[in-house]
Amino acid sequence: MSMTDLLYARAQMGLSLAFHIVFAAAGVALPVLMVLSDLKHRRTGDADYRKLSEKLAKGTAILFAVGAVSGTVLSFELGLLWPEFMGRYGEVIGLPFSLEGVAFFTEAIFLGIYLYGRERVSPGLPLFSGVMVAVSGAASAFFVTLVNTFMNNPSGFTPTPAGPTDVQPLVAMFSPGWQYQTAHVLLSCYQASAFAMAGIHAFILLKHPGAAFHKKALSIALPLACVTALAQPLVGDLSAKHVAREQPVKLAAMEAHFDTEAGAPLKVGGWPDVETRTVTGAIDLPKGLSILAFADPDAEVKGLNAFPRENWPPVAKVHLAFQVMVGTGSLMALLALATLWRRWRGREWPHGKGMMRAWLWSGPLGLVALEAGWLVTEWGRQPWIVRDVMRTGEAVTPVPHLAAPFFTFTAVYLFLGVTVLFVLWRQVAGTLPRGPGEELDGGVAHAH
């Protein structure tokens, strides 16, 4: 299929979101890790924890700046690429966009105080500022996710051929399922960032087993990583049950479920063929889908064949993304259980080579799951931009030649991504031991 302007518009929006979501997730989670490290410093007086909180604050600032740029680009893209959507539904869903802007500016103000006011204000204000940065970052993600919830389950207005009437902004903002989707997104931000941080410090500890600073950093990241990895499947299950009730065609695509049946099996893996409406290579777990979707082994689950073919999402892509999300989430939960078991038995967080290798290889899994989950949500809603109300093709700009901005922004994002990775690595490299005598004190030089 040739790349039409609609596909270029979708590809540009998808690329922008895929890039932005990484920095947005880190902007939500790093302040929490920063505050935890700050609290540990205040309780123990250990200078390594203060150093860690300062490093995390600088990392937050770097990612906040890039996230601000990519978020601004997204704001323009919403209006320029999808003018019919914003023109028609802006008044319906404008409230959470406005509140997200307030949260963004609040985060910027308190991040500035935390970064530059530590020695200039009373001792309690920097900690309070750090807490406010964490709260504001979470609020920003919360309000943006409410917009996505509306697009999946629109409410708070009456649709007419002339546009929405009887608009109720608060009802639209808290569309059905908002509590599941926002909790799922926030947990994924904390989980992805904590796993990434744990993976970085595990990598360093494999090369410098005695590096005290990195052991302490790992002790900050591991609790958040383990708690979120175990909480996420529970929240994900509630979210999936809501999808089963409210968006049955999305559930059918996620599970590559073609035929409506009671006691539906759960397919693990496999590749769906939409032409023959079959799935090859899948492992069927009897009645598993009925249990997971409705908590009833004999419940009927609607298949894709129950819906018009033109309303199907891209089944293969949705199914694959869903399998990746569930698979990576399961691996992270198993690692969290193993780590907590070792922690309970040994009274300290494990630092052995086996566990460090496991955390090193698991470091990217949170980001993989985050991106895959976002793809499930967005691909699973297609062909609608507002489900059952406005199709994506109806919302796109009539301006032609959208290939040019797509390739331009692709180059810009690649440049920004490489630059950010380099700058962040410089931050990490500043904590590496410079010699054998520094491994036991976290990089602070002492004479033997």
XYZ file of C-alpha atoms in Angstrom:
448
model
C 0.000 0.000 0.000
C 1.408 3.416 -0.954
C 1.992 6.051 1.713
C -0.987 8.373 1.300
C -1.148 11.695 3.095
C -3.359 10.092 5.742
C -0.695 7.475 6.424
C 2.020 10.131 6.522
C -0.042 12.120 9.035
C -0.562 9.031 11.183
C 3.107 8.085 10.893
C 4.251 11.568 11.896
C 1.904 11.656 14.887
C 2.950 8.143 15.864
C 6.639 8.967 15.603
C 6.193 12.121 17.688
C 4.270 10.285 20.374
C 6.670 7.324 20.443
C 9.558 9.743 20.944
C 7.766 11.989 23.444
C 6.381 9.193 25.599
C 9.864 8.078 26.676
C 10.784 11.524 27.970
C 7.349 12.091 29.446
C 7.575 8.806 31.376
C 10.999 9.701 32.746
C 9.743 13.171 33.654
C 6.993 11.550 35.711
C 9.146 8.932 37.461
C 12.610 10.431 37.981
C 11.321 13.077 40.441
C 9.937 10.262 42.618
C 13.320 8.533 42.643
C 14.946 11.919 43.285
C 12.740 12.549 46.329
C 13.305 9.017 47.675
C 17.057 9.549 47.448
C 16.749 12.958 49.117
C 14.756 11.442 51.977
C 17.358 8.716 52.408
C 20.085 11.364 52.613
C 18.163 13.298 55.280
C 17.615 10.137 57.312
C 21.147 8.733 57.068
C 23.337 11.745 56.366
C 25.070 9.704 53.644
C 26.525 12.075 51.040
C 26.106 9.488 48.275
C 22.324 9.794 48.491
C 22.557 13.570 48.168
C 24.831 13.141 45.162
C 22.322 10.704 43.664
C 19.412 13.107 44.184
C 21.408 15.871 42.475
C 22.239 13.606 39.523
C 18.589 12.582 39.222
C 17.543 16.238 39.352
C 19.906 17.067 36.475
C 18.617 14.088 34.527
C 15.051 15.247 35.163
C 15.931 18.717 33.892
C 17.489 17.324 30.686
C 14.537 15.064 29.972
C 12.063 17.774 30.979
C 13.585 20.143 28.434
C 13.428 17.603 25.602
C 9.942 16.541 26.676
C 8.834 20.175 26.589
C 10.096 20.549 23.019
C 8.522 17.312 21.772
C 5.306 18.062 23.677
C 5.072 21.482 22.043
C 5.531 19.855 18.640
C 2.676 17.468 19.462
C 0.421 20.371 20.419
C 0.990 21.968 17.016
C 0.557 18.638 15.234
C -2.858 18.113 16.805
C -4.073 21.329 15.235
C -2.166 21.140 11.954
C -2.536 17.432 11.138
C -5.978 16.823 12.653
C -7.871 20.136 12.326
C -11.311 18.528 12.053
C -10.832 16.714 15.360
C -9.609 19.764 17.255
C -12.086 22.084 15.568
C -15.064 19.910 16.344
C -14.124 18.431 19.726
C -11.787 21.059 21.140
C -14.558 22.551 23.276
C -15.501 19.098 24.553
C -12.051 17.966 25.634
C -10.194 21.271 26.025
C -10.354 21.248 29.850
C -7.774 18.477 30.495
C -5.472 20.051 27.904
C -5.615 23.326 29.853
C -5.025 21.594 33.187
C -2.077 19.731 31.712
C -0.550 23.082 30.819
C -0.968 24.277 34.421
C 0.707 21.087 35.705
C 3.555 21.547 33.222
C 4.326 25.096 34.355
C 4.025 24.104 38.023
C 6.557 21.330 37.451
C 8.945 23.763 35.749
C 8.755 26.273 38.626
C 9.413 23.756 41.377
C 12.121 21.981 39.376
C 13.937 25.311 39.164
C 13.683 25.760 42.938
C 14.960 22.228 43.533
C 17.889 22.629 41.160
C 19.059 26.107 42.133
C 17.576 26.887 45.521
C 19.052 24.144 47.707
C 21.632 26.446 49.320
C 19.516 29.604 49.098
C 16.256 28.677 50.832
C 15.207 26.982 54.062
C 16.159 23.267 54.258
C 12.599 21.990 53.949
C 11.712 23.905 50.784
C 13.908 21.908 48.355
C 12.325 18.656 49.549
C 8.847 20.180 49.234
C 9.797 21.384 45.751
C 10.925 17.882 44.796
C 7.601 16.453 45.973
C 5.758 19.085 43.937
C 7.811 18.228 40.845
C 6.783 14.575 41.274
C 3.124 15.466 41.867
C 3.032 17.911 38.939
C 4.649 15.399 36.591
C 2.078 12.773 37.553
C -0.739 15.309 37.147
C 0.496 16.224 33.676
C 0.427 12.582 32.565
C -2.946 12.114 34.285
C -4.646 14.935 32.369
C -3.185 13.944 28.994
C -4.329 10.360 29.525
C -7.852 11.622 30.200
C -7.903 12.971 26.630
C -6.965 9.541 25.316
C -9.667 7.970 27.491
C -12.220 10.304 25.898
C -11.066 9.276 22.413
C -11.558 5.611 23.345
C -14.846 6.075 25.253
C -16.334 9.450 24.268
C -18.917 10.933 26.609
C -20.165 14.314 27.819
C -21.858 15.473 24.609
C -24.572 14.637 22.104
C -23.243 13.940 18.588
C -25.061 15.586 15.688
C -24.171 16.044 11.991
C -23.349 19.681 12.783
C -21.052 18.776 15.680
C -21.328 18.066 19.412
C -24.148 19.620 21.438
C -25.110 19.546 25.138
C -21.416 19.602 26.031
C -20.502 18.668 29.623
C -16.720 19.201 29.950
C -16.335 17.430 33.305
C -18.248 14.376 32.107
C -16.129 14.298 28.940
C -12.921 14.656 30.950
C -13.805 11.672 33.143
C -15.053 9.355 30.432
C -15.759 5.701 31.323
C -12.627 3.793 32.234
C -10.549 6.845 33.151
C -9.467 5.327 36.465
C -8.073 2.170 34.819
C -6.306 3.916 31.961
C -4.684 6.628 34.097
C -3.504 4.120 36.718
C -2.120 1.871 33.972
C -0.227 4.765 32.366
C 1.214 6.167 35.602
C 2.387 2.753 36.768
C 4.015 2.155 33.389
C 5.957 5.429 33.722
C 7.315 4.505 37.145
C 8.003 0.927 36.100
C 9.826 1.795 32.878
C 12.032 4.424 34.533
C 12.842 2.324 37.600
C 13.775 -0.690 35.462
C 15.953 1.481 33.224
C 17.722 2.990 36.238
C 18.208 -0.441 37.812
C 19.619 -1.775 34.528
C 22.167 1.055 34.289
C 23.451 0.564 37.823
C 23.451 -3.228 37.443
C 25.667 -2.789 34.387
C 28.131 -0.663 36.375
C 28.119 -3.057 39.341
C 29.023 -5.953 37.064
C 32.161 -4.032 36.104
C 32.769 -2.457 39.547
C 31.253 -4.806 42.165
C 32.444 -2.680 45.089
C 31.020 0.656 43.882
C 29.047 1.771 46.927
C 27.371 4.701 45.177
C 25.823 2.409 42.588
C 24.716 -0.123 45.222
C 22.877 2.691 46.959
C 21.394 3.896 43.686
C 20.208 0.361 42.989
C 18.611 0.217 46.447
C 16.528 3.272 45.473
C 15.461 1.919 42.065
C 14.704 -1.704 42.980
C 11.802 -1.130 45.425
C 9.927 1.054 42.929
C 10.694 -1.367 40.096
C 9.476 -4.391 42.058
C 6.304 -2.782 43.422
C 5.204 -1.435 40.042
C 6.070 -4.667 38.222
C 3.743 -6.595 40.564
C 0.984 -3.948 40.643
C 0.864 -3.457 36.872
C -0.607 -6.890 35.971
C -3.417 -6.321 38.487
C -4.282 -2.911 37.061
C -3.847 -4.261 33.534
C -6.368 -6.998 34.282
C -8.950 -4.403 35.405
C -8.237 -2.357 32.299
C -8.641 -5.397 30.041
C -11.987 -6.262 31.668
C -13.165 -2.710 30.975
C -12.060 -3.032 27.330
C -13.970 -6.310 27.087
C -17.173 -4.560 28.194
C -16.814 -1.226 26.393
C -14.593 -1.951 23.345
C -15.194 -5.603 22.412
C -13.760 -5.176 18.904
C -10.468 -3.945 20.404
C -10.351 -6.952 22.750
C -11.029 -9.270 19.815
C -8.113 -7.718 17.903
C -5.818 -7.879 20.941
C -6.520 -11.578 21.330
C -6.873 -12.360 17.579
C -10.318 -13.755 18.422
C -12.379 -14.175 15.243
C -15.405 -16.287 16.223
C -17.873 -15.411 18.960
C -17.998 -18.251 21.450
C -18.693 -19.130 25.046
C -15.779 -20.491 27.034
C -13.354 -18.788 24.641
C -9.729 -19.952 24.799
C -6.826 -17.597 25.426
C -4.310 -17.525 22.581
C -0.658 -17.222 23.586
C 1.473 -16.077 20.663
C 0.500 -16.927 17.119
C 0.068 -14.863 13.969
C -3.431 -13.948 12.747
C -4.422 -14.111 9.077
C -7.335 -11.741 8.489
C -8.045 -13.194 5.036
C -8.611 -16.750 6.272
C -9.637 -15.505 9.741
C -7.377 -18.018 11.451
C -4.396 -17.893 13.805
C -1.324 -20.024 13.223
C 1.250 -21.020 15.820
C -0.777 -20.016 18.893
C -1.042 -22.003 22.112
C -4.689 -22.183 23.252
C -5.459 -22.116 26.960
C -9.011 -23.514 27.323
C -11.566 -20.952 28.535
C -8.727 -18.582 29.439
C -10.089 -15.566 27.537
C -13.561 -15.889 29.078
C -12.010 -16.031 32.539
C -9.713 -13.062 31.987
C -12.331 -10.916 30.233
C -15.381 -11.640 32.391
C -14.156 -13.761 35.342
C -16.473 -16.527 34.104
C -15.153 -19.649 32.323
C -18.396 -19.969 30.330
C -18.847 -16.303 29.391
C -19.406 -15.451 25.745
C -16.670 -13.364 24.107
C -17.500 -11.552 20.885
C -15.200 -12.228 17.963
C -14.130 -9.968 15.120
C -16.660 -11.616 12.816
C -19.424 -9.997 14.879
C -18.363 -6.547 13.638
C -18.283 -4.971 10.160
C -14.962 -5.571 8.443
C -14.423 -1.820 7.868
C -14.477 -1.281 11.654
C -11.726 -3.789 12.433
C -8.450 -2.464 13.826
C -5.212 -3.713 12.196
C -5.516 -7.123 13.823
C -1.998 -8.488 13.330
C -0.303 -5.351 14.628
C -2.604 -5.012 17.647
C -2.215 -8.687 18.554
C 1.581 -8.571 18.243
C 1.891 -5.378 20.307
C -0.393 -6.844 22.973
C 1.647 -10.056 23.152
C 4.853 -8.015 23.515
C 3.325 -5.921 26.292
C 2.044 -8.927 28.226
C 5.229 -10.934 27.654
C 7.596 -8.209 28.832
C 5.303 -7.381 31.752
C 5.287 -11.028 32.832
C 9.092 -11.236 32.678
C 9.411 -8.110 34.815
C 6.927 -9.434 37.373
C 8.842 -12.722 37.650
C 12.120 -10.863 38.157
C 10.487 -8.670 40.800
C 9.279 -11.759 42.683
C 12.724 -13.362 42.527
C 14.381 -10.153 43.724
C 11.976 -9.673 46.628
C 12.478 -13.312 47.634
C 16.245 -12.828 47.688
C 15.794 -9.558 49.591
C 13.613 -11.246 52.212
C 16.043 -14.131 52.655
C 19.223 -12.052 52.671
C 17.968 -8.916 54.475
C 19.465 -6.745 51.731
C 18.992 -6.111 48.049
C 20.866 -8.770 46.020
C 24.063 -7.726 44.231
C 25.278 -11.081 42.898
C 26.356 -11.400 39.281
C 23.344 -13.519 38.333
C 20.829 -10.960 39.596
C 22.800 -8.073 38.156
C 22.809 -9.718 34.740
C 19.058 -10.301 35.011
C 18.447 -6.631 35.867
C 20.821 -5.485 33.145
C 18.952 -7.419 30.455
C 15.589 -6.393 31.914
C 16.477 -2.700 31.976
C 14.900 -1.891 28.578
C 11.808 -4.079 29.096
C 9.804 -1.351 30.837
C 10.222 1.010 27.892
C 9.399 -1.795 25.435
C 6.205 -2.572 27.376
C 5.347 1.131 27.558
C 5.641 1.619 23.806
C 3.827 -1.655 23.041
C 0.963 -0.733 25.380
C 0.601 2.647 23.722
C 0.474 0.959 20.294
C -2.264 -1.390 21.525
C -4.326 1.590 22.662
C -3.855 3.641 19.491
C -3.944 0.897 16.866
C -6.799 -0.797 18.719
C -9.001 2.312 18.352
C -8.550 2.527 14.571
C -10.219 3.338 12.229
C -11.660 5.903 14.662
C -10.014 9.004 16.105
C -13.061 9.346 18.402
C -14.526 5.876 18.705
C -17.789 5.351 16.831
C -18.122 9.113 16.257
C -15.321 10.360 13.954
C -13.079 8.318 11.705
C -9.383 9.112 11.504
C -9.680 9.807 7.777
C -12.347 12.439 8.471
C -10.110 14.338 10.878
C -6.930 14.640 8.801
C -5.824 17.901 7.212
C -6.587 18.425 3.498
C -3.129 19.979 3.035
C -1.079 17.724 0.684
C 2.595 16.741 0.609
C 2.805 15.537 4.214
C 5.844 13.407 3.388
C 8.125 16.445 3.776
C 7.356 17.195 7.447
C 7.402 13.472 8.250
C 10.984 12.976 7.062
C 12.081 16.320 8.530
C 10.795 15.486 11.976
C 12.244 11.972 11.751
C 15.702 13.483 11.261
C 15.173 15.974 14.105
C 14.055 13.255 16.516
C 17.016 11.062 15.634
C 19.389 13.951 16.309
C 17.673 14.807 19.615
C 17.653 11.166 20.711
C 21.379 10.687 20.114
C 22.178 14.008 21.820
C 20.123 13.180 24.907
C 21.692 9.737 25.253
C 25.151 11.324 25.078
C 24.330 13.977 27.694
C 22.746 11.436 30.053
C 25.729 9.107 29.695
C 27.986 11.991 30.695
C 25.940 12.302 33.880
C 26.343 8.586 34.635
C 30.040 8.583 33.711
C 30.700 11.222 36.365
C 29.780 8.672 39.048
C 32.084 5.865 37.859
C 34.959 4.871 40.164
C 38.251 6.258 38.910
C 40.409 3.697 40.661
C 40.361 0.621 42.901
C 40.461 2.727 46.063
C 37.272 4.564 45.191
C 34.943 1.620 44.717
C 34.053 1.332 48.384
C 33.055 4.942 48.976
C 30.908 5.732 45.930
C 33.491 7.660 43.968
C 34.598 10.101 46.684
C 38.394 10.006 46.837
C 39.932 8.911 50.118
C 43.475 7.852 50.948
C 44.090 4.272 52.015
